[in-house]
mmCIF file of C-alpha atoms and ligand atoms in Angstrom:
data_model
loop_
_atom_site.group_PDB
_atom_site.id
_atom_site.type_symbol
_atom_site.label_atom_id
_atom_site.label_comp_id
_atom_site.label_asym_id
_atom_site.label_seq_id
_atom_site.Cartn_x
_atom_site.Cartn_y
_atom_site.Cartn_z
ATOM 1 C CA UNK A 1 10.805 26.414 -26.816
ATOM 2 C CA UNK A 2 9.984 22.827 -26.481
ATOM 3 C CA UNK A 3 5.812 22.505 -25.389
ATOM 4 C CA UNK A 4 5.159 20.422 -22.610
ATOM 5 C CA UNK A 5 1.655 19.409 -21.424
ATOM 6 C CA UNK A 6 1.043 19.986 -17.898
ATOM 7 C CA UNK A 7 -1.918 18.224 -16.165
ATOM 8 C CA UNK A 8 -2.945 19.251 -12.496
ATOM 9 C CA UNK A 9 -5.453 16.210 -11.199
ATOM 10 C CA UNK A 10 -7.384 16.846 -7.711
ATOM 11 C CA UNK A 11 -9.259 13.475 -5.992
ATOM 12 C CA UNK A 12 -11.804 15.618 -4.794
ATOM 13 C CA UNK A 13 -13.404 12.507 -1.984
ATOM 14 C CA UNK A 14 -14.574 12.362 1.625
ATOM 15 C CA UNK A 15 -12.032 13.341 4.173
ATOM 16 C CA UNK A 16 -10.472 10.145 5.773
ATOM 17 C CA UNK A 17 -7.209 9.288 7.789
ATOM 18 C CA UNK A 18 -5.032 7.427 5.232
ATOM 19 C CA UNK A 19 -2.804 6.187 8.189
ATOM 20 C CA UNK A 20 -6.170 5.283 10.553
ATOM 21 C CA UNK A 21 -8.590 1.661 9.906
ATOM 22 C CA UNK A 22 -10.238 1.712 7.037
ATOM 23 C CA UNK A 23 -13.513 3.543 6.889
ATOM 24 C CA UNK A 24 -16.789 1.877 6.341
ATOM 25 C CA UNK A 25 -18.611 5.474 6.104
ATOM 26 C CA UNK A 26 -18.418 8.398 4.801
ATOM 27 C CA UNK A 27 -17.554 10.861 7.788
ATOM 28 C CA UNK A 28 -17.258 14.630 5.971
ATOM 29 C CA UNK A 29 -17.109 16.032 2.751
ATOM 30 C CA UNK A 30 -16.534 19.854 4.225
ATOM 31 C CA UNK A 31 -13.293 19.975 2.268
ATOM 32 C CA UNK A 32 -15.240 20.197 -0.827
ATOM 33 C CA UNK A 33 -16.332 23.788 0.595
ATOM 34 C CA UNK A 34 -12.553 24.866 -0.197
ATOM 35 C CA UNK A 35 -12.613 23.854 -4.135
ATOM 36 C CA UNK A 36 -14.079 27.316 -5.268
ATOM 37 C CA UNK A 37 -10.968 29.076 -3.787
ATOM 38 C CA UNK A 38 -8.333 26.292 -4.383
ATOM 39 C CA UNK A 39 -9.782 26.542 -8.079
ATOM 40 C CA UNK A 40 -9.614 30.471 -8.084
ATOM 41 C CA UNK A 41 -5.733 30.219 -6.950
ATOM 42 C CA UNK A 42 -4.607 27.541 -9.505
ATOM 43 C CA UNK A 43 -6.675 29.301 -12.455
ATOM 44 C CA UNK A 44 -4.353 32.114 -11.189
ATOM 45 C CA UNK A 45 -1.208 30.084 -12.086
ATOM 46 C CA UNK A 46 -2.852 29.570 -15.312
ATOM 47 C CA UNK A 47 -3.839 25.566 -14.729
ATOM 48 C CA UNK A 48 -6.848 23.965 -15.892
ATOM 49 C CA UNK A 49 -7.568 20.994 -13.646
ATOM 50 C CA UNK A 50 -9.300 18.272 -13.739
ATOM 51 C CA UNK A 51 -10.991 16.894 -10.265
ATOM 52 C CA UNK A 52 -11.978 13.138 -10.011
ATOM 53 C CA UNK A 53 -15.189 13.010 -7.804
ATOM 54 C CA UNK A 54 -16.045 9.930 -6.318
ATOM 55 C CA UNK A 55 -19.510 9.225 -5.541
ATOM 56 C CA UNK A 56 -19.552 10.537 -1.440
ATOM 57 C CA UNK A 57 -18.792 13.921 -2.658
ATOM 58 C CA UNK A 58 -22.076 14.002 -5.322
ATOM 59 C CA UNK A 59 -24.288 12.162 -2.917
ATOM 60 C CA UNK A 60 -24.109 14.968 -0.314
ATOM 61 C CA UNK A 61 -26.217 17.440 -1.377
ATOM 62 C CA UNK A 62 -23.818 20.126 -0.139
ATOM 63 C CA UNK A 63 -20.970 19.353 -1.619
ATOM 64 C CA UNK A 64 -22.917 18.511 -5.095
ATOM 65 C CA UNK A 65 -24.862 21.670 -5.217
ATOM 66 C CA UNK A 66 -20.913 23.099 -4.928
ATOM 67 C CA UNK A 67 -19.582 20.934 -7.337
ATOM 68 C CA UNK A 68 -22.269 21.647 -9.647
ATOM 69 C CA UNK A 69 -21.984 25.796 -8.917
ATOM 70 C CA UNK A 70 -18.450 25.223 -9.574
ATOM 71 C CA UNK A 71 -18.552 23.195 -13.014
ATOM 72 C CA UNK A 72 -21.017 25.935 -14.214
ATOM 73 C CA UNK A 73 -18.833 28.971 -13.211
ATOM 74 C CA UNK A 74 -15.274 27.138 -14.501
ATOM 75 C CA UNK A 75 -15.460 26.651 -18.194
ATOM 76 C CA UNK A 76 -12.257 25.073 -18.240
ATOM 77 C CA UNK A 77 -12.424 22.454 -15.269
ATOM 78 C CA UNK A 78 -12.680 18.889 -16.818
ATOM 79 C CA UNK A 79 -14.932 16.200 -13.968
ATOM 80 C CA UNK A 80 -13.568 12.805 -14.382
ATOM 81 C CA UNK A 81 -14.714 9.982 -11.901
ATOM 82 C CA UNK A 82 -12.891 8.556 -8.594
ATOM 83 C CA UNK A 83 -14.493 4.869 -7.756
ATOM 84 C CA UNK A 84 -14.078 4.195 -3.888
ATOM 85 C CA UNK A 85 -15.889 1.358 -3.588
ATOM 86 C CA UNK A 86 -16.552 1.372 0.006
ATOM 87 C CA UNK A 87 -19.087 4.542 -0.423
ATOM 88 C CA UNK A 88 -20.611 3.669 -4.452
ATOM 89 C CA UNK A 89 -23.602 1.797 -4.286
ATOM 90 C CA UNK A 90 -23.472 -1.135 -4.772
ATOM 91 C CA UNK A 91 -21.545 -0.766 -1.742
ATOM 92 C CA UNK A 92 -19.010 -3.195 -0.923
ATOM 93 C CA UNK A 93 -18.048 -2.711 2.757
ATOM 94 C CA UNK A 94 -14.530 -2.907 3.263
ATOM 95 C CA UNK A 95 -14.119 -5.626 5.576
ATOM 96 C CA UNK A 96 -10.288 -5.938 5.077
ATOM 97 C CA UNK A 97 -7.976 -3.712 3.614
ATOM 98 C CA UNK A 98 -7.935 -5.701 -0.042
ATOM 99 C CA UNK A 99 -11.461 -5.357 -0.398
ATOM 100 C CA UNK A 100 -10.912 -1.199 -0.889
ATOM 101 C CA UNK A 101 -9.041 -2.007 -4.025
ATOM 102 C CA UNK A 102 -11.781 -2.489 -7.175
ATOM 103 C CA UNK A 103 -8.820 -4.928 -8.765
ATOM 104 C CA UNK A 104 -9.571 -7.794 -5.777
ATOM 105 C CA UNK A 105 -13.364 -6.929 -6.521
ATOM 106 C CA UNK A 106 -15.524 -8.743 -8.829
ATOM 107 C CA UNK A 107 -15.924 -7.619 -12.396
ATOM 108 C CA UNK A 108 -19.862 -7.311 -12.312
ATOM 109 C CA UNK A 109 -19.433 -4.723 -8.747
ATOM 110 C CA UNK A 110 -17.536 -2.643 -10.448
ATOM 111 C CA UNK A 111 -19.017 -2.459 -14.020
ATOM 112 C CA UNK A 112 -22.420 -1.599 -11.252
ATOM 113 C CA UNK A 113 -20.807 0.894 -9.105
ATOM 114 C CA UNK A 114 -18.808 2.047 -12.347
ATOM 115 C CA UNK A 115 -22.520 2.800 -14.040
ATOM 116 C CA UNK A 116 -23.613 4.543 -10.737
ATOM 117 C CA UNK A 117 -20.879 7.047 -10.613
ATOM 118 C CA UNK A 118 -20.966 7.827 -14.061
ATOM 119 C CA UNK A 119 -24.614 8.673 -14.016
ATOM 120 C CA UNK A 120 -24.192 10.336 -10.807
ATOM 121 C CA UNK A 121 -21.337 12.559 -12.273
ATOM 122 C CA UNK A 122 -23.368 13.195 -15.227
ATOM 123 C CA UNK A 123 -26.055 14.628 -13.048
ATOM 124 C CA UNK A 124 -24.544 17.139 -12.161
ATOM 125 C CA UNK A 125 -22.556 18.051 -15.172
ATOM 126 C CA UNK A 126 -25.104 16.904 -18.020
ATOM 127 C CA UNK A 127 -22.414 15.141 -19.403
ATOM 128 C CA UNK A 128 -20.590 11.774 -19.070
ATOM 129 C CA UNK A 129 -17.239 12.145 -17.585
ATOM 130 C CA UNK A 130 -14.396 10.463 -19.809
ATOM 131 C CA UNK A 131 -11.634 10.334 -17.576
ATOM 132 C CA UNK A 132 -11.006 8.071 -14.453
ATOM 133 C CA UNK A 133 -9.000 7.159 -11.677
ATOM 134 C CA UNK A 134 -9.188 4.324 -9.140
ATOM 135 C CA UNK A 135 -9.178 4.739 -5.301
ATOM 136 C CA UNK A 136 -6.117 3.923 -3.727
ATOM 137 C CA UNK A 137 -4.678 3.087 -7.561
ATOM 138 C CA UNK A 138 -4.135 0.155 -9.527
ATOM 139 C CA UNK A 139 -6.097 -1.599 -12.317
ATOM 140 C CA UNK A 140 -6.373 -4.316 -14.163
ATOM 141 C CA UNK A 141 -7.220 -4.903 -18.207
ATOM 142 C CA UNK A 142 -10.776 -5.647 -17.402
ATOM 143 C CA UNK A 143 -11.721 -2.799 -15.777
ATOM 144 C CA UNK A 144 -10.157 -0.744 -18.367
ATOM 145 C CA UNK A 145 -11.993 -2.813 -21.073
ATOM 146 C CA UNK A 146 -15.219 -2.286 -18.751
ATOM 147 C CA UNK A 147 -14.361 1.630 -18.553
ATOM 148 C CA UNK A 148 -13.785 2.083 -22.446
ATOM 149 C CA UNK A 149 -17.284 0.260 -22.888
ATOM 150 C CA UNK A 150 -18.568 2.877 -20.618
ATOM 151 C CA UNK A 151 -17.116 5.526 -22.808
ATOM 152 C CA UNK A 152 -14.515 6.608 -21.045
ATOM 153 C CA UNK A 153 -11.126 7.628 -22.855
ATOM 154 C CA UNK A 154 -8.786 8.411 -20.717
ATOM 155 C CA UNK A 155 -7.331 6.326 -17.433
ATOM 156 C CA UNK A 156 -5.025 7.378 -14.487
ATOM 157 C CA UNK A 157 -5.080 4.510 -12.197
ATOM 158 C CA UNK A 158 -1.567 3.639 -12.838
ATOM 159 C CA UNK A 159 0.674 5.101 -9.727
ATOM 160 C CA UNK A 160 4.227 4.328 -10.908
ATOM 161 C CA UNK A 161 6.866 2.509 -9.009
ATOM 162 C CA UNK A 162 4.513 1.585 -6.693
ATOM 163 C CA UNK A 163 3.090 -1.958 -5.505
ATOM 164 C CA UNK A 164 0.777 -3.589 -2.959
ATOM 165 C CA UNK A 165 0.065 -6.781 -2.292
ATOM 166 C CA UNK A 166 -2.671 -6.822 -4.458
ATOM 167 C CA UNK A 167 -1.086 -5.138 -7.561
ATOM 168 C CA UNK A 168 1.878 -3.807 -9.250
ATOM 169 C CA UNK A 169 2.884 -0.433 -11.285
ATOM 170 C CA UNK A 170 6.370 -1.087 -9.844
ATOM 171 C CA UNK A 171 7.417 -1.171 -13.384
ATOM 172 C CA UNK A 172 5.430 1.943 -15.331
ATOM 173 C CA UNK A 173 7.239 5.103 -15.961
ATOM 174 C CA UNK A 174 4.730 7.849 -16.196
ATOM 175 C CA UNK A 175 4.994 7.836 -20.431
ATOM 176 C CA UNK A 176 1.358 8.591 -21.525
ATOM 177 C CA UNK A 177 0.460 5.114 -23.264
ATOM 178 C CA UNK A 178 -1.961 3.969 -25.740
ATOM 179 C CA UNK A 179 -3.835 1.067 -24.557
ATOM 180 C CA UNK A 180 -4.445 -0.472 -28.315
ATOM 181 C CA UNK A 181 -3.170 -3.970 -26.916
ATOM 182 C CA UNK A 182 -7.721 -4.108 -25.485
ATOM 183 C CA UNK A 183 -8.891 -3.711 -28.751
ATOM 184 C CA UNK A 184 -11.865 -0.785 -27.475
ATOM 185 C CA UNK A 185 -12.992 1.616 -30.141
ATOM 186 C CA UNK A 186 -11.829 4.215 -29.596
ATOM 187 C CA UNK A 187 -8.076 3.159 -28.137
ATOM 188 C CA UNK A 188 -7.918 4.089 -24.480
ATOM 189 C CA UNK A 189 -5.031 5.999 -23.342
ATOM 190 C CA UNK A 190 -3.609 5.840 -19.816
ATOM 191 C CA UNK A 191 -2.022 8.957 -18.348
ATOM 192 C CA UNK A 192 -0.554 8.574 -14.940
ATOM 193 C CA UNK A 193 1.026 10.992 -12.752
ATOM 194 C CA UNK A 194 4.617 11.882 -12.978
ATOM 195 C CA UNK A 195 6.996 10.045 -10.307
ATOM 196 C CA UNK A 196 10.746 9.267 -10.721
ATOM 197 C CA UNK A 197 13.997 9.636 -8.947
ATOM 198 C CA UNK A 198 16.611 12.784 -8.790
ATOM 199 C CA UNK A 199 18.741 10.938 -11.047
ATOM 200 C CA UNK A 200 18.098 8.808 -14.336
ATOM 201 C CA UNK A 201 17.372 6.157 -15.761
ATOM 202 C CA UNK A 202 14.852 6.048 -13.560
ATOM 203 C CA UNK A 203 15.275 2.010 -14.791
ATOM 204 C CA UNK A 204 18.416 1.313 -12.740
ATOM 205 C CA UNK A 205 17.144 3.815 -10.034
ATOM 206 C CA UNK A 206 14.231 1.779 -9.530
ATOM 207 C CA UNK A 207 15.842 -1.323 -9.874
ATOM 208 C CA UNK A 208 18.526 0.449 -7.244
ATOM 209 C CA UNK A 209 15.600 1.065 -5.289
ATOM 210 C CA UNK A 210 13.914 -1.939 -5.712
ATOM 211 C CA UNK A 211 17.055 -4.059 -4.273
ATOM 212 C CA UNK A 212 17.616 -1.824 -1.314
ATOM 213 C CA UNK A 213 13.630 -2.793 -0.506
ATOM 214 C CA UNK A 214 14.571 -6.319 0.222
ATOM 215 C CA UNK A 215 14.931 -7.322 4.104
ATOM 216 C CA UNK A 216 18.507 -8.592 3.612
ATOM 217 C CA UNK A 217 19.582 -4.730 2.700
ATOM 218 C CA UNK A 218 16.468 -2.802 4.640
ATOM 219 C CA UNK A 219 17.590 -3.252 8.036
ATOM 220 C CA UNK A 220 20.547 -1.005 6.803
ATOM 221 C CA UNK A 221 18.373 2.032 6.081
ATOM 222 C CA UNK A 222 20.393 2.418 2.847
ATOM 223 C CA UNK A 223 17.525 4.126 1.512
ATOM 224 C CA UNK A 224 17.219 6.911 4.280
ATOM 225 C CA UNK A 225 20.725 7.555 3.850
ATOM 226 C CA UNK A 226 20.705 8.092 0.043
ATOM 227 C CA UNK A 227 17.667 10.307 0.811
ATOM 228 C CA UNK A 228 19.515 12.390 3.322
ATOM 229 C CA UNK A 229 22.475 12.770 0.751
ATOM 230 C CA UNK A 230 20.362 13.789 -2.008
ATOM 231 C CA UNK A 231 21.849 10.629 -3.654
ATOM 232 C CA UNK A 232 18.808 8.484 -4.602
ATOM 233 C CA UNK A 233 15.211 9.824 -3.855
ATOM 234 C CA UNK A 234 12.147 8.618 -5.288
ATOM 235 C CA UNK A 235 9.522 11.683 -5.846
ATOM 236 C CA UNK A 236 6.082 11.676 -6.752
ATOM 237 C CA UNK A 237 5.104 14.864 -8.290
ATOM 238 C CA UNK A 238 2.493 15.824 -5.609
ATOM 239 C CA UNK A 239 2.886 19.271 -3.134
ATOM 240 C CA UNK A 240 1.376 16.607 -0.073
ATOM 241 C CA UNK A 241 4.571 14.287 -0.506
ATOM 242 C CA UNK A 242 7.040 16.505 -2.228
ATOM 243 C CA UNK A 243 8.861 19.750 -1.694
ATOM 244 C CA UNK A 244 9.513 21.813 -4.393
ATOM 245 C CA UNK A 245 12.515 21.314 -4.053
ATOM 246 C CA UNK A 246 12.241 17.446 -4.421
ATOM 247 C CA UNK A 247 9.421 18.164 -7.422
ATOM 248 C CA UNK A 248 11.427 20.539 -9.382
ATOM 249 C CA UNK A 249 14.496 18.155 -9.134
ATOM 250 C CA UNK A 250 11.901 15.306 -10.838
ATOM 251 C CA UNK A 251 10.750 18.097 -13.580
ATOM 252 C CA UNK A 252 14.417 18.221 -14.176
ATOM 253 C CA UNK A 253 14.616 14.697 -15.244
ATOM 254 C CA UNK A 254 11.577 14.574 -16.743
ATOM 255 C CA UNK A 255 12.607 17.585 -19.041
ATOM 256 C CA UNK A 256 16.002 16.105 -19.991
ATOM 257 C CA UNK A 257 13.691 12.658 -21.546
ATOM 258 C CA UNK A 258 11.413 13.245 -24.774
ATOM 259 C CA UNK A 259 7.949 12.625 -22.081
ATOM 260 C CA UNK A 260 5.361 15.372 -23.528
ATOM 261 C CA UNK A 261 3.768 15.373 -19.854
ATOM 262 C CA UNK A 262 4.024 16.708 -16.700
ATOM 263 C CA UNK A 263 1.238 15.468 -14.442
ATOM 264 C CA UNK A 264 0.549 16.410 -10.821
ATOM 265 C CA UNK A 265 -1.757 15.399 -8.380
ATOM 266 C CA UNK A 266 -3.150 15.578 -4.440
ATOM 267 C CA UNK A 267 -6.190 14.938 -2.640
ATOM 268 C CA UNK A 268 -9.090 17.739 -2.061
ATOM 269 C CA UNK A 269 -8.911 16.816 1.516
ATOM 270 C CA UNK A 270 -6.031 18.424 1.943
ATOM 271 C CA UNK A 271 -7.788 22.053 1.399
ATOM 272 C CA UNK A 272 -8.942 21.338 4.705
ATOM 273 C CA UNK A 273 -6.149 21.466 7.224
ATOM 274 C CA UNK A 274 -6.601 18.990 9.830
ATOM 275 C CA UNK A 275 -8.214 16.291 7.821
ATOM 276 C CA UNK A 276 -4.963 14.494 6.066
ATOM 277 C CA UNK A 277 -1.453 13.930 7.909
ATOM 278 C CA UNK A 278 -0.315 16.279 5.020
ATOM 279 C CA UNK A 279 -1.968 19.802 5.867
ATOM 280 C CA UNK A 280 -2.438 20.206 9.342
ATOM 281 C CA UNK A 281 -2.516 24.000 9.620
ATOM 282 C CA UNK A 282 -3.251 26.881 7.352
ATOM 283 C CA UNK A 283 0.428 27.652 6.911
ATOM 284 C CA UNK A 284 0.634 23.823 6.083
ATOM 285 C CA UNK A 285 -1.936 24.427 3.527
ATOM 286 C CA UNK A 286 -0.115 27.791 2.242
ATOM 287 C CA UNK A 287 2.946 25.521 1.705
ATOM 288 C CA UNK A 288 1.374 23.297 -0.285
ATOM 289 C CA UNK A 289 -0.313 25.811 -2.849
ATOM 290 C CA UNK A 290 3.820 27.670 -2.911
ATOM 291 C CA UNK A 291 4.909 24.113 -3.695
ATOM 292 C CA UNK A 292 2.132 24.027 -6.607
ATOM 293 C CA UNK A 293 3.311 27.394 -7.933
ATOM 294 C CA UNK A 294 6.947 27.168 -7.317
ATOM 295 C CA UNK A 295 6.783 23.626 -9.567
ATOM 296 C CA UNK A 296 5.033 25.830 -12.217
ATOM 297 C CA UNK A 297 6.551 28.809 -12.464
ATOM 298 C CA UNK A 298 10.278 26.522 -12.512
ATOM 299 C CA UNK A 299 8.129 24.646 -15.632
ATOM 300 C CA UNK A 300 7.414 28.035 -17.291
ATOM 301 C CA UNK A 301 11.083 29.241 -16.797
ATOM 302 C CA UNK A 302 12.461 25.745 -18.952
ATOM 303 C CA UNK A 303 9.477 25.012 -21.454
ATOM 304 C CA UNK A 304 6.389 26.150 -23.241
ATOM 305 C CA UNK A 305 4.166 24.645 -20.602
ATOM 306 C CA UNK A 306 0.352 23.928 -21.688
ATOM 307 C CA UNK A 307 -2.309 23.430 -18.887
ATOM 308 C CA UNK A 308 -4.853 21.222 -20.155
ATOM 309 C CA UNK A 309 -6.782 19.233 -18.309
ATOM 310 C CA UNK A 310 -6.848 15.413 -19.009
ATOM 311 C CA UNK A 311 -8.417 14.681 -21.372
ATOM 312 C CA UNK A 312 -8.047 17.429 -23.696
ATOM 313 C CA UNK A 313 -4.125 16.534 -22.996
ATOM 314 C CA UNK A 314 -4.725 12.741 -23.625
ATOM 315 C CA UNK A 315 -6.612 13.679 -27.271
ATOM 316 C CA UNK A 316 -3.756 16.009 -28.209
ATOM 317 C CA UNK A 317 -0.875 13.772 -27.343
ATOM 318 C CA UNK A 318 -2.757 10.875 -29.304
ATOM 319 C CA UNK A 319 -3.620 13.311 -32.359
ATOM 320 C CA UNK A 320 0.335 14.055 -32.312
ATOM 321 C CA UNK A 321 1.520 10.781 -31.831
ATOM 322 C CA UNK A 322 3.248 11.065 -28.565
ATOM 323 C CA UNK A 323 1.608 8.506 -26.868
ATOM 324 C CA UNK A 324 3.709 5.133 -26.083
ATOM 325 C CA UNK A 325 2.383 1.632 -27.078
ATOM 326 C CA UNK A 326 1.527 -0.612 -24.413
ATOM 327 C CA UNK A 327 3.158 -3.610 -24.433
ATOM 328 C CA UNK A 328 0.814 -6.846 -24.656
ATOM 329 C CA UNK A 329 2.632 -8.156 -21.209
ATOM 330 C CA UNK A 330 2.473 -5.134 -19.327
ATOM 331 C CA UNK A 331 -0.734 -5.162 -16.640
ATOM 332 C CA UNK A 332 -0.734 -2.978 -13.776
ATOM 333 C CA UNK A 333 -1.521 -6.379 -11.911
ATOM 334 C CA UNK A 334 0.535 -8.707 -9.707
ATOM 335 C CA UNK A 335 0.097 -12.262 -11.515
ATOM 336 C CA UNK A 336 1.126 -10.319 -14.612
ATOM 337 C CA UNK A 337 4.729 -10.030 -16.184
ATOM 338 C CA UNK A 338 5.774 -6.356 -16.243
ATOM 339 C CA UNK A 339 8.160 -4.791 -18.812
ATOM 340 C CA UNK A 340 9.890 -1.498 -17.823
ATOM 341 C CA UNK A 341 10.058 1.310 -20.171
ATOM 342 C CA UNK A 342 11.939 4.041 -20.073
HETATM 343 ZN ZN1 ZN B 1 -9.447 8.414 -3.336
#
């Protein structure tokens, strides 16, 4: 049976409202106090994860003294680091909506509030974390030159099919690549999470998709009716967006390409129900742990699944070649030229 890596990544961050203004302060990090038993149920499915702190959820002494209970009592839990920039001293206070994105930010902020988390997150661990993953996504070569010089290896900033104004990864697959085109020692790799459509190549799907965007075909919802028919649906592999059903007709795709990856993500906030438009209730919260072990166990049924967390999964797809090469043109970055890969 063919082995595919399976990476489950938590942003494990202050509880905010996603849909609400943008917060200049950190409000709560209870959610945090639901990690030990989120962690105990996916070590149950067999998963290793890796959670991304961001610098609100080591400040509070609360949450860090969990955090640090947690990394002591889980062997196999990997800590990478979450910049929000709004909460990381030096604090940038997010006036407007582009200045929560680190890629409209000066270099020199972030290289400063890039030092501070690391050293925060290697407070409580003893040890530098080596993987990393933007707030609110997107990246630029710079930073990722700026994050290999801090020693990181392994990046997951990339969201793909997805733009904002400010950037684009409306052209990235979710191929693990090898970002040799920044000449850092050692070559960093970028592993994002897995999104695609219910039918391939997800090329012309997003290109499909991409066209049906545009305001002359919008205003006739062609997109909500392909959804509705099951005819065209764009899924990101995460049990806040996703059913299983949608998720497990994704990991079908995925399995019929040659990607050695499966990666799946959400947000620790949504262990608290309530805090995120995604898990208001319990039984909203038991939905979206059935929608984490349904994807699994439909994994396990197809493949020789491996749960790893990232960066142990970045080093072994490297060591056996089955990383991509970046192309020189490809940025996740709006002024850049993008080149689709599939
Ligand atoms: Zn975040």
């Amino acid at each position: 049976m063919r082995e595919i890596k399976f990476v489950l990544s938590i942003d494990t961050e202050e509880e905010w409202d996603w849909e609400g203004p943008f917060p200049n302060r950190v409000i709560s990090v209870e959610n945090v106090s639901h990690l030990s038993t989120f962690q105990r149920q996916v070590r149950g499915m067999g998963l290793r994860p890796t959670y991304f702190l961001d610098y609100a959820v080591i400040e509070n002494e609360y949450s860090r003294q969990i955090l640090a209970d947690l990394y002591k009592s889980e062997p196999e839990i990997e800590y990478g680091a979450h910049l929000h920039p709004w909460v990381t001293p030096p604090v940038v206070h997010a006036g407007s909506e582009a200045s929560s994105h680190i890629v409209n930010l000066p270099m020199d902020t972030v290289s400063a509030q890039l030092r501070s988390l690391t050293k925060a997150i290697e407070n409580v661990t003893g040890q530098k974390p080596t993987s990393f993953r933007s707030g609110r996504w997107g990246i630029t070569d710079p930073i990722l030159q700026e994050l290999a010089k801090q020693g990181y290896l392994v990046d997951s900033s990339i969201y793909p099919f997805y733009e904002t104004e400010w950037f684009s990864c409306a052209d990235y697959d979710s191929w693990p690549l090898t970002m040799s085109h920044l000449g850092t020692t050692p070559e960093l790799i970028e592993l994002p999470v897995t999104a695609g459509f219910n039918h391939r190549p997800f090329g012309k799907a997003q290109s499909l998709h991409q066209t049906l965007e545009k305001p002359e075909w919008a205003r006739f919802r062609v997109i909500g009716a392909l959804w509705a028919l099951r005819l065209h649906r764009k899924i990101y592999l995460s049990p806040e967006l996703s059913s299983a059903r949608d998720m497990i007709a994704l990991c079908k795709q995925m399995l019929e390409t040659d990607c050695p990856v499966i990666h799946m993500y959400l947000h620790s906030s949504s262990l608290l129900p309530g805090s995120t438009r995604y898990v208001q209730s319990e039984s909203d919260k038991s939905r979206l742990m059935m929608r984490i072990e349904k994807v699994v166990n439909f994994l396990r049924s197809q493949c020789h699944l491996k749960a790893e967390t990232i960066t142990n999964a970045a080093l072994g797809l490297r060591e056996r070649g089955e990383l991509k090469a970046h192309d020189e043109n490809t940025v996740c970055s709006g002024l850049s030229q993008l080149v689709f890969r599939d």
